[in-house]
mmCIF file of C-alpha atoms in Angstrom:
data_model
loop_
_atom_site.group_PDB
_atom_site.id
_atom_site.type_symbol
_atom_site.label_atom_id
_atom_site.label_comp_id
_atom_site.label_asym_id
_atom_site.label_seq_id
_atom_site.Cartn_x
_atom_site.Cartn_y
_atom_site.Cartn_z
ATOM 1 C CA MET E 7 0.000 0.000 0.000
ATOM 2 C CA GLU E 8 1.286 3.445 -0.893
ATOM 3 C CA MET E 9 2.001 5.905 1.910
ATOM 4 C CA LYS E 10 -0.713 8.337 0.885
ATOM 5 C CA LYS E 11 -3.412 5.663 1.044
ATOM 6 C CA ARG E 12 -2.006 4.373 4.321
ATOM 7 C CA ILE E 13 -2.250 7.829 5.884
ATOM 8 C CA ASN E 14 -5.912 8.110 4.860
ATOM 9 C CA LEU E 15 -6.526 4.695 6.373
ATOM 10 C CA GLU E 16 -4.785 5.577 9.631
ATOM 11 C CA LEU E 17 -6.783 8.783 10.027
ATOM 12 C CA ARG E 18 -9.947 6.740 10.718
ATOM 13 C CA ASN E 19 -12.274 9.655 9.922
ATOM 14 C CA ARG E 20 -10.240 12.042 12.111
ATOM 15 C CA ALA E 21 -9.015 15.427 10.975
ATOM 16 C CA PRO E 22 -5.203 15.584 10.548
ATOM 17 C CA GLU E 23 -4.947 18.345 13.169
ATOM 18 C CA GLU E 24 -6.419 15.974 15.795
ATOM 19 C CA VAL E 25 -3.813 13.217 15.310
ATOM 20 C CA THR E 26 -0.988 12.926 17.859
ATOM 21 C CA GLU E 27 0.438 9.541 16.789
ATOM 22 C CA LEU E 28 0.863 8.123 13.314
ATOM 23 C CA VAL E 29 2.345 4.734 12.377
ATOM 24 C CA LEU E 30 3.041 4.148 8.677
ATOM 25 C CA ASP E 31 5.414 1.178 8.935
ATOM 26 C CA ASN E 32 5.810 -1.190 5.958
ATOM 27 C CA CYS E 33 3.938 0.909 3.430
ATOM 28 C CA LEU E 34 5.545 2.095 0.169
ATOM 29 C CA CYS E 35 7.171 5.447 -0.570
ATOM 30 C CA VAL E 36 6.849 6.387 -4.232
ATOM 31 C CA ASN E 37 10.290 7.417 -5.514
ATOM 32 C CA GLY E 38 11.625 7.082 -1.981
ATOM 33 C CA GLU E 39 9.942 10.301 -0.803
ATOM 34 C CA ILE E 40 7.343 11.134 1.824
ATOM 35 C CA GLU E 41 3.878 11.467 0.324
ATOM 36 C CA GLY E 42 0.533 12.496 1.854
ATOM 37 C CA LEU E 43 2.013 13.991 5.028
ATOM 38 C CA ASN E 44 1.632 17.770 5.358
ATOM 39 C CA ASP E 45 1.649 20.737 7.733
ATOM 40 C CA THR E 46 -1.951 20.091 8.846
ATOM 41 C CA PHE E 47 -0.689 17.442 11.290
ATOM 42 C CA LYS E 48 0.007 20.204 13.802
ATOM 43 C CA LYS E 49 -0.376 18.107 16.964
ATOM 44 C CA LEU E 50 1.650 15.118 15.813
ATOM 45 C CA GLU E 51 4.051 14.008 18.570
ATOM 46 C CA PHE E 52 4.986 10.503 17.404
ATOM 47 C CA LEU E 53 5.675 9.447 13.823
ATOM 48 C CA SER E 54 6.920 6.054 12.657
ATOM 49 C CA MET E 55 7.924 5.353 9.051
ATOM 50 C CA ALA E 56 9.930 2.144 9.400
ATOM 51 C CA ASN E 57 10.680 -0.043 6.370
ATOM 52 C CA VAL E 58 8.956 2.156 3.795
ATOM 53 C CA GLU E 59 11.874 2.385 1.308
ATOM 54 C CA LEU E 60 12.431 6.005 2.251
ATOM 55 C CA SER E 61 15.597 7.549 0.803
ATOM 56 C CA SER E 62 14.933 11.297 1.086
ATOM 57 C CA LEU E 63 13.555 13.616 3.786
ATOM 58 C CA THR E 64 13.127 16.631 1.497
ATOM 59 C CA ARG E 65 9.307 16.415 1.593
ATOM 60 C CA LEU E 66 9.080 16.196 5.370
ATOM 61 C CA PRO E 67 6.510 18.806 6.523
ATOM 62 C CA SER E 68 6.907 21.153 9.502
ATOM 63 C CA LEU E 69 5.999 19.202 12.650
ATOM 64 C CA ASN E 70 6.902 21.501 15.513
ATOM 65 C CA LYS E 71 5.352 19.285 18.208
ATOM 66 C CA LEU E 72 6.981 16.072 17.025
ATOM 67 C CA ARG E 73 8.980 14.430 19.832
ATOM 68 C CA LYS E 74 9.674 10.920 18.534
ATOM 69 C CA LEU E 75 10.592 9.984 14.977
ATOM 70 C CA LYS E 76 11.275 6.410 13.822
ATOM 71 C CA LEU E 77 12.895 6.017 10.394
ATOM 72 C CA SER E 78 14.480 2.595 10.848
ATOM 73 C CA ASP E 79 15.152 0.076 8.058
ATOM 74 C CA ASN E 80 15.110 2.524 5.169
ATOM 75 C CA VAL E 81 17.777 3.651 2.680
ATOM 76 C CA ILE E 82 18.524 7.129 4.036
ATOM 77 C CA SER E 83 22.147 8.142 3.480
ATOM 78 C CA GLY E 84 22.091 11.895 4.156
ATOM 79 C CA GLY E 85 20.045 15.091 4.180
ATOM 80 C CA LEU E 86 19.559 14.981 7.964
ATOM 81 C CA GLU E 87 19.923 18.767 8.331
ATOM 82 C CA ILE E 88 16.255 19.167 7.400
ATOM 83 C CA LEU E 89 15.246 17.549 10.704
ATOM 84 C CA ALA E 90 16.379 20.552 12.756
ATOM 85 C CA GLU E 91 14.380 22.831 10.465
ATOM 86 C CA LYS E 92 11.147 20.808 10.300
ATOM 87 C CA CYS E 93 11.177 19.000 13.651
ATOM 88 C CA PRO E 94 13.140 21.246 16.042
ATOM 89 C CA ASN E 95 11.748 19.656 19.211
ATOM 90 C CA LEU E 96 12.752 16.039 18.561
ATOM 91 C CA THR E 97 13.927 14.170 21.654
ATOM 92 C CA TYR E 98 14.153 10.680 20.113
ATOM 93 C CA LEU E 99 15.396 9.728 16.637
ATOM 94 C CA ASN E 100 15.724 6.194 15.291
ATOM 95 C CA LEU E 101 17.831 5.858 12.141
ATOM 96 C CA SER E 102 18.868 2.228 12.644
ATOM 97 C CA GLY E 103 19.249 0.056 9.552
ATOM 98 C CA ASN E 104 19.902 2.940 7.137
ATOM 99 C CA LYS E 105 22.819 3.768 4.818
ATOM 100 C CA ILE E 106 24.589 6.197 7.138
ATOM 101 C CA LYS E 107 28.343 5.686 6.827
ATOM 102 C CA ASP E 108 30.306 8.574 8.301
ATOM 103 C CA LEU E 109 30.372 11.167 11.067
ATOM 104 C CA SER E 110 29.857 14.109 8.728
ATOM 105 C CA THR E 111 26.351 12.858 7.959
ATOM 106 C CA VAL E 112 25.454 12.717 11.658
ATOM 107 C CA GLU E 113 27.008 16.123 12.331
ATOM 108 C CA ALA E 114 23.870 17.741 10.936
ATOM 109 C CA LEU E 115 22.010 16.587 14.061
ATOM 110 C CA GLN E 116 23.908 19.051 16.251
ATOM 111 C CA ASN E 117 21.155 21.579 15.706
ATOM 112 C CA LEU E 118 18.587 19.294 17.320
ATOM 113 C CA LYS E 119 19.115 20.873 20.721
ATOM 114 C CA ASN E 120 16.472 18.752 22.511
ATOM 115 C CA LEU E 121 17.657 15.409 21.155
ATOM 116 C CA LYS E 122 18.300 12.957 23.996
ATOM 117 C CA SER E 123 18.279 9.550 22.312
ATOM 118 C CA LEU E 124 19.723 8.538 18.942
ATOM 119 C CA ASP E 125 19.701 5.060 17.404
ATOM 120 C CA LEU E 126 22.138 4.214 14.602
ATOM 121 C CA PHE E 127 22.257 0.478 15.220
ATOM 122 C CA ASN E 128 22.939 -1.628 12.126
ATOM 123 C CA CYS E 129 24.214 1.344 10.130
ATOM 124 C CA GLU E 130 27.681 1.204 8.560
ATOM 125 C CA ILE E 131 28.835 4.069 10.786
ATOM 126 C CA THR E 132 28.814 1.719 13.775
ATOM 127 C CA ASN E 133 31.828 -0.073 12.277
ATOM 128 C CA LEU E 134 34.023 3.003 12.732
ATOM 129 C CA GLU E 135 36.762 2.844 15.348
ATOM 130 C CA ASP E 136 35.730 4.591 18.580
ATOM 131 C CA TYR E 137 32.253 4.971 17.117
ATOM 132 C CA ARG E 138 30.455 5.572 20.400
ATOM 133 C CA GLU E 139 33.025 7.957 21.815
ATOM 134 C CA SER E 140 33.004 9.945 18.578
ATOM 135 C CA ILE E 141 29.208 10.277 18.474
ATOM 136 C CA PHE E 142 28.958 11.368 22.118
ATOM 137 C CA GLU E 143 31.684 13.954 21.502
ATOM 138 C CA LEU E 144 30.032 15.187 18.308
ATOM 139 C CA LEU E 145 26.469 15.301 19.694
ATOM 140 C CA GLN E 146 26.949 16.430 23.257
ATOM 141 C CA GLN E 147 23.233 17.018 23.794
ATOM 142 C CA ILE E 148 22.334 13.306 23.563
ATOM 143 C CA THR E 149 22.214 11.011 26.594
ATOM 144 C CA TYR E 150 21.623 7.661 24.900
ATOM 145 C CA LEU E 151 23.158 6.129 21.777
ATOM 146 C CA ASP E 152 21.717 2.844 20.503
ATOM 147 C CA GLY E 153 19.834 2.440 23.771
ATOM 148 C CA PHE E 154 22.739 3.013 26.188
ATOM 149 C CA ASP E 155 24.462 6.017 27.766
ATOM 150 C CA GLN E 156 28.210 6.609 27.914
ATOM 151 C CA GLU E 157 28.514 4.359 30.957
ATOM 152 C CA ASP E 158 26.590 1.553 29.248
ATOM 153 C CA ASN E 159 23.447 2.110 31.294
ATOM 154 C CA GLU E 160 20.323 1.150 29.380
ATOM 155 C CA ALA E 161 17.784 3.783 28.390
ATOM 156 C CA PRO E 162 14.848 3.874 30.830
ATOM 157 C CA ASP E 163 12.055 3.321 28.295
ATOM 158 C CA SER E 164 11.302 -0.235 29.451
ATOM 159 C CA GLU E 165 11.587 0.805 33.109
ATOM 160 C CA GLU E 166 9.074 3.609 32.599
ATOM 161 C CA GLU E 167 6.608 1.160 31.043
ATOM 162 C CA ASP E 168 7.072 -1.164 34.014
ATOM 163 C CA ASP E 169 6.460 1.746 36.377
ATOM 164 C CA GLU E 170 3.267 2.642 34.543
ATOM 165 C CA ASP E 171 2.079 -0.968 34.780
ATOM 166 C CA GLY E 172 2.943 -0.961 38.459
ATOM 167 C CA ASP E 173 0.964 2.244 38.977
ATOM 168 C CA GLU E 174 -2.063 0.654 37.306
ATOM 169 C CA ASP E 175 -1.732 -2.400 39.558
ATOM 170 C CA ASP E 176 -1.498 -0.128 42.607
ATOM 171 C CA GLU E 177 -4.654 1.677 41.522
ATOM 172 C CA ASP E 178 -6.459 -1.663 41.176
ATOM 173 C CA GLU E 179 -5.326 -2.686 44.665
ATOM 174 C CA GLU E 180 -6.474 0.644 46.097
ATOM 175 C CA GLU E 181 -9.866 0.181 44.487
ATOM 176 C CA ASP E 182 -10.112 -3.318 45.999
ATOM 177 C CA GLU E 183 -9.147 -1.991 49.426
ATOM 178 C CA ALA E 184 -11.624 0.841 49.117
ATOM 179 C CA GLY E 185 -14.416 -1.758 48.887
ATOM 180 C CA LEU E 186 -17.922 -1.084 47.670
ATOM 181 C CA PRO E 187 -19.210 2.438 47.032
ATOM 182 C CA GLU E 188 -20.990 4.184 49.914
ATOM 183 C CA GLY E 189 -24.297 4.251 48.089
ATOM 184 C CA TYR E 190 -24.092 0.495 47.501
ATOM 185 C CA GLU E 191 -23.596 -0.180 51.226
ATOM 186 C CA GLU E 192 -26.551 2.081 52.130
ATOM 187 C CA GLU E 193 -28.772 0.206 49.671
ATOM 188 C CA GLU E 194 -27.750 -3.117 51.264
ATOM 189 C CA GLU E 195 -28.530 -1.766 54.755
ATOM 190 C CA GLU E 196 -31.937 -0.504 53.581
ATOM 191 C CA GLU E 197 -32.719 -3.909 52.061
ATOM 192 C CA GLU E 198 -31.773 -5.640 55.325
ATOM 193 C CA GLU E 199 -33.992 -3.235 57.297
ATOM 194 C CA ASP E 200 -36.895 -3.898 54.918
ATOM 195 C CA GLU E 201 -36.409 -7.646 55.390
ATOM 196 C CA ASP E 202 -36.360 -7.231 59.186
ATOM 197 C CA GLU E 203 -39.550 -5.128 59.086
ATOM 198 C CA ALA E 204 -41.255 -7.679 56.838
ATOM 199 C CA GLY E 205 -40.201 -10.446 59.224
ATOM 200 C CA SER E 206 -41.487 -8.554 62.257
ATOM 201 C CA GLU E 207 -44.783 -7.814 60.502
ATOM 202 C CA LEU E 208 -45.106 -11.485 59.663
ATOM 203 C CA GLY E 209 -44.423 -12.417 63.284
ATOM 204 C CA GLU E 210 -47.015 -9.926 64.530
ATOM 205 C CA GLY E 211 -49.526 -11.349 62.084
ATOM 206 C CA GLU E 212 -48.854 -14.852 63.345
ATOM 207 C CA GLU E 213 -49.270 -13.644 66.937
ATOM 208 C CA GLU E 214 -52.591 -11.986 66.050
ATOM 209 C CA VAL E 215 -53.821 -15.193 64.434
ATOM 210 C CA GLY E 216 -52.789 -17.194 67.475
ATOM 211 C CA LEU E 217 -54.440 -14.717 69.851
ATOM 212 C CA SER E 218 -57.649 -14.722 67.845
ATOM 213 C CA TYR E 219 -57.747 -18.502 67.984
ATOM 214 C CA LEU E 220 -57.245 -18.535 71.770
ATOM 215 C CA MET E 221 -59.907 -15.877 72.289
ATOM 216 C CA LYS E 222 -62.348 -17.825 70.142
ATOM 217 C CA GLU E 223 -61.618 -20.999 72.077
ATOM 218 C CA GLU E 224 -62.122 -19.177 75.390
ATOM 219 C CA ILE E 225 -65.448 -17.728 74.248
ATOM 220 C CA GLN E 226 -66.657 -21.118 73.127
ATOM 221 C CA LYS E 227 -65.674 -22.549 76.506
ATOM 222 C CA LYS E 228 -67.600 -19.843 78.352
ATOM 223 C CA VAL E 229 -70.676 -20.365 76.195
ATOM 224 C CA PHE E 230 -70.525 -24.086 76.872
ATOM 225 C CA GLU E 231 -70.168 -23.514 80.625
ATOM 226 C CA GLY E 232 -73.066 -21.013 80.539
ATOM 227 C CA LYS E 233 -75.283 -23.565 78.833
ATOM 228 C CA ARG E 234 -74.364 -26.141 81.457
ATOM 229 C CA GLU E 235 -75.255 -23.694 84.279
ATOM 230 C CA ASN E 236 -78.623 -22.963 82.681
ATOM 231 C CA GLU E 237 -79.388 -26.649 82.193
ATOM 232 C CA MET E 238 -78.437 -27.727 85.748
ATOM 233 C CA PRO E 239 -81.635 -26.462 87.485
ATOM 234 C CA LYS E 240 -83.747 -28.129 84.833
ATOM 235 C CA MET E 241 -81.938 -31.434 85.353
ATOM 236 C CA MET E 242 -82.381 -31.234 89.155
ATOM 237 C CA GLU E 243 -86.048 -30.533 88.750
ATOM 238 C CA ARG E 244 -86.450 -33.491 86.438
ATOM 239 C CA ARG E 245 -84.727 -35.765 88.961
ATOM 240 C CA LYS E 246 -87.079 -34.607 91.740
ATOM 241 C CA MET E 247 -90.126 -35.240 89.623
ATOM 242 C CA THR E 248 -88.848 -38.680 88.786
ATOM 243 C CA ARG E 249 -88.370 -39.578 92.451
ATOM 244 C CA SER E 250 -91.846 -38.386 93.402
ATOM 245 C CA PHE E 251 -93.386 -40.764 90.963
#
């Protein structure tokens, strides 16, 4: 796929001025030049054009907010002075796997005052004697060359990612420790109170039913005893009459 079509695809219905990251790896540069990228990408901070057969940077637009630029595995051999003009705020530049052979080509990067990390791995220039010492002396603003500083300490990119992952894990643990939201707990308490009230109402109803039954039984007993009291004189009178006969 050609670079111009790839850019349209990567936009995903966004306006160019809204894009902050753009990855165009493995597409095709017509005539080895940048195509479809223009000054409207004002907010672009990260741009990757790896393995796109790029040989010239002459059509690179002005990208003042660009911080990271990956141009690895292309056929760039020079013309790096345009980077300071078009991307003056670069802090990271990856030129690994290109056709850069000598120090004079890299010298053009001196004007990138904010450049902290430069990658020239797998370029012919790395075969020069005292390569690392020469680059650090030539580009005194950089801290890391090919992923390591002058004392062979690795660049902290991977450590920063680990820290970010650790922060996310800490946030998850804090959320677990925080427990359920306050509103959720109040709803549970209200439900428990409603259940208790329903239970107490049910108990009262059962007591009322039991009391009604006992009262009914007592009334029936009294009625029966009243009948017996009323019938007793009649029975005595009958017995007397029987004896007289």
